[in-house]
GROMACS .gro file of C-alpha atoms in nm:
model
  161
    1UNK     CA    1  -3.906  -2.944   4.396
    2UNK     CA    2  -3.640  -2.704   4.511
    3UNK     CA    3  -3.376  -2.908   4.325
    4UNK     CA    4  -3.576  -2.890   3.999
    5UNK     CA    5  -3.607  -2.510   4.024
    6UNK     CA    6  -3.240  -2.473   4.102
    7UNK     CA    7  -3.138  -2.695   3.810
    8UNK     CA    8  -3.377  -2.510   3.578
    9UNK     CA    9  -3.231  -2.172   3.679
   10UNK     CA   10  -2.877  -2.304   3.629
   11UNK     CA   11  -2.963  -2.428   3.281
   12UNK     CA   12  -3.120  -2.095   3.191
   13UNK     CA   13  -2.809  -1.911   3.312
   14UNK     CA   14  -2.583  -2.144   3.119
   15UNK     CA   15  -2.793  -2.107   2.806
   16UNK     CA   16  -2.787  -1.724   2.838
   17UNK     CA   17  -2.411  -1.730   2.886
   18UNK     CA   18  -2.366  -1.947   2.574
   19UNK     CA   19  -2.576  -1.704   2.368
   20UNK     CA   20  -2.364  -1.407   2.484
   21UNK     CA   21  -2.040  -1.591   2.407
   22UNK     CA   22  -2.171  -1.694   2.064
   23UNK     CA   23  -2.266  -1.334   1.980
   24UNK     CA   24  -1.924  -1.209   2.091
   25UNK     CA   25  -1.749  -1.468   1.874
   26UNK     CA   26  -1.964  -1.375   1.575
   27UNK     CA   27  -1.888  -1.003   1.614
   28UNK     CA   28  -1.515  -1.069   1.656
   29UNK     CA   29  -1.502  -1.290   1.348
   30UNK     CA   30  -1.691  -1.032   1.139
   31UNK     CA   31  -1.461  -0.750   1.256
   32UNK     CA   32  -1.147  -0.953   1.181
   33UNK     CA   33  -1.277  -1.040   0.835
   34UNK     CA   34  -1.351  -0.674   0.760
   35UNK     CA   35  -1.007  -0.563   0.883
   36UNK     CA   36  -0.836  -0.839   0.684
   37UNK     CA   37  -1.021  -0.732   0.368
   38UNK     CA   38  -0.933  -0.364   0.425
   39UNK     CA   39  -0.564  -0.448   0.469
   40UNK     CA   40  -0.550  -0.606   0.122
   41UNK     CA   41  -0.640  -0.281  -0.057
   42UNK     CA   42  -0.310  -0.121  -0.158
   43UNK     CA   43  -0.106  -0.019  -0.458
   44UNK     CA   44  -0.004  -0.324  -0.664
   45UNK     CA   45   0.375  -0.325  -0.664
   46UNK     CA   46   0.565  -0.542  -0.909
   47UNK     CA   47   0.874  -0.735  -0.801
   48UNK     CA   48   1.028  -0.746  -1.150
   49UNK     CA   49   1.386  -0.640  -1.220
   50UNK     CA   50   1.435  -0.274  -1.315
   51UNK     CA   51   1.520  -0.351  -1.681
   52UNK     CA   52   1.197  -0.553  -1.710
   53UNK     CA   53   0.997  -0.272  -1.550
   54UNK     CA   54   1.128  -0.028  -1.812
   55UNK     CA   55   1.027  -0.268  -2.092
   56UNK     CA   56   0.682  -0.318  -1.940
   57UNK     CA   57   0.633   0.059  -1.911
   58UNK     CA   58   0.717   0.097  -2.282
   59UNK     CA   59   0.477  -0.184  -2.379
   60UNK     CA   60   0.191  -0.043  -2.172
   61UNK     CA   61   0.269   0.325  -2.235
   62UNK     CA   62   0.275   0.398  -1.863
   63UNK     CA   63   0.486   0.601  -1.625
   64UNK     CA   64   0.675   0.411  -1.352
   65UNK     CA   65   0.612   0.497  -0.988
   66UNK     CA   66   0.897   0.403  -0.751
   67UNK     CA   67   0.868   0.391  -0.374
   68UNK     CA   68   1.233   0.408  -0.266
   69UNK     CA   69   1.249   0.313   0.101
   70UNK     CA   70   1.465   0.171   0.379
   71UNK     CA   71   1.339  -0.103   0.612
   72UNK     CA   72   1.415   0.100   0.927
   73UNK     CA   73   1.242   0.419   0.803
   74UNK     CA   74   0.938   0.523   1.010
   75UNK     CA   75   0.784   0.764   0.753
   76UNK     CA   76   0.825   0.489   0.489
   77UNK     CA   77   0.616   0.254   0.704
   78UNK     CA   78   0.355   0.527   0.757
   79UNK     CA   79   0.338   0.586   0.382
   80UNK     CA   80   0.270   0.215   0.323
   81UNK     CA   81   0.006   0.194   0.600
   82UNK     CA   82  -0.174   0.524   0.547
   83UNK     CA   83  -0.121   0.665   0.199
   84UNK     CA   84  -0.076   0.355  -0.018
   85UNK     CA   85  -0.391   0.199   0.131
   86UNK     CA   86  -0.612   0.500   0.058
   87UNK     CA   87  -0.889   0.386  -0.182
   88UNK     CA   88  -0.843   0.680  -0.424
   89UNK     CA   89  -0.464   0.635  -0.431
   90UNK     CA   90  -0.495   0.260  -0.485
   91UNK     CA   91  -0.744   0.298  -0.771
   92UNK     CA   92  -0.550   0.575  -0.946
   93UNK     CA   93  -0.207   0.414  -0.918
   94UNK     CA   94  -0.323   0.066  -1.019
   95UNK     CA   95  -0.493   0.214  -1.327
   96UNK     CA   96  -0.218   0.451  -1.443
   97UNK     CA   97   0.128   0.338  -1.329
   98UNK     CA   98   0.370   0.049  -1.318
   99UNK     CA   99   0.454   0.062  -0.946
  100UNK     CA  100   0.775  -0.057  -0.783
  101UNK     CA  101   0.865  -0.060  -0.413
  102UNK     CA  102   1.239  -0.102  -0.362
  103UNK     CA  103   1.459  -0.122  -0.051
  104UNK     CA  104   1.750   0.112  -0.129
  105UNK     CA  105   1.984  -0.075   0.102
  106UNK     CA  106   1.950  -0.421  -0.056
  107UNK     CA  107   2.001  -0.589  -0.392
  108UNK     CA  108   1.909  -0.386  -0.697
  109UNK     CA  109   1.812  -0.096  -0.470
  110UNK     CA  110   2.179  -0.015  -0.406
  111UNK     CA  111   2.243   0.047  -0.776
  112UNK     CA  112   1.911   0.226  -0.820
  113UNK     CA  113   1.988   0.462  -0.529
  114UNK     CA  114   2.318   0.564  -0.689
  115UNK     CA  115   2.171   0.601  -1.038
  116UNK     CA  116   1.880   0.821  -0.923
  117UNK     CA  117   2.053   1.005  -0.634
  118UNK     CA  118   1.827   0.865  -0.363
  119UNK     CA  119   1.976   0.970  -0.030
  120UNK     CA  120   1.674   1.022   0.195
  121UNK     CA  121   1.371   0.812   0.274
  122UNK     CA  122   1.108   0.783   0.160
  123UNK     CA  123   1.182   0.909  -0.189
  124UNK     CA  124   0.904   0.881  -0.445
  125UNK     CA  125   0.994   0.894  -0.812
  126UNK     CA  126   0.791   0.905  -1.132
  127UNK     CA  127   1.005   0.784  -1.419
  128UNK     CA  128   0.924   0.749  -1.789
  129UNK     CA  129   0.996   0.431  -1.986
  130UNK     CA  130   1.329   0.578  -2.102
  131UNK     CA  131   1.451   0.612  -1.743
  132UNK     CA  132   1.401   0.990  -1.723
  133UNK     CA  133   1.282   1.125  -1.387
  134UNK     CA  134   0.961   1.321  -1.433
  135UNK     CA  135   0.893   1.404  -1.068
  136UNK     CA  136   1.075   1.337  -0.742
  137UNK     CA  137   0.955   1.389  -0.386
  138UNK     CA  138   1.129   1.325  -0.056
  139UNK     CA  139   0.946   1.257   0.269
  140UNK     CA  140   0.599   1.147   0.373
  141UNK     CA  141   0.300   1.252   0.161
  142UNK     CA  142  -0.065   1.213   0.250
  143UNK     CA  143  -0.314   1.079  -0.006
  144UNK     CA  144  -0.406   1.421  -0.146
  145UNK     CA  145  -0.043   1.528  -0.188
  146UNK     CA  146   0.051   1.200  -0.356
  147UNK     CA  147  -0.246   1.215  -0.595
  148UNK     CA  148  -0.156   1.574  -0.693
  149UNK     CA  149   0.204   1.474  -0.760
  150UNK     CA  150   0.096   1.166  -0.957
  151UNK     CA  151  -0.145   1.370  -1.166
  152UNK     CA  152   0.135   1.613  -1.257
  153UNK     CA  153   0.372   1.330  -1.348
  154UNK     CA  154   0.107   1.156  -1.556
  155UNK     CA  155  -0.018   1.464  -1.746
  156UNK     CA  156   0.021   1.452  -2.125
  157UNK     CA  157   0.173   1.802  -2.130
  158UNK     CA  158   0.441   1.705  -1.880
  159UNK     CA  159   0.524   1.380  -2.059
  160UNK     CA  160   0.583   1.557  -2.391
  161UNK     CA  161   0.843   1.801  -2.252
   0.00000   0.00000   0.00000
């Protein structure tokens, strides 16, 4: 009799332990899925060549937003993690701009940096389809600051000057 009680108690303990482990796994999986989904929300950057970006901006009648960065730049990384993933920033930029993120120390970025006098990072530029700089900002911006700058660059009055 004692053996049956002992075995029964062991099975109950094992069953309880399995339930706790199952709940923990379920919560972990749900949290990871939510974090993975949140990480996907960001500005949609094109990887087209600069000449093609200018053509696309003309076709769509949009201003070009350029994130000019360097791979080693801490504030550039913060901008990508914090500001570019803000829901309001993402929605506004994806609806109103052709966005480009370019490493100024590689490939086409070297020429771009010389052409647009980019010498500090991050540098954010708003450029019309003719290649004219409408607005330029150097350094980290939070979501509110970036939206204000973008709104100025995208205003009809500013574009007609």
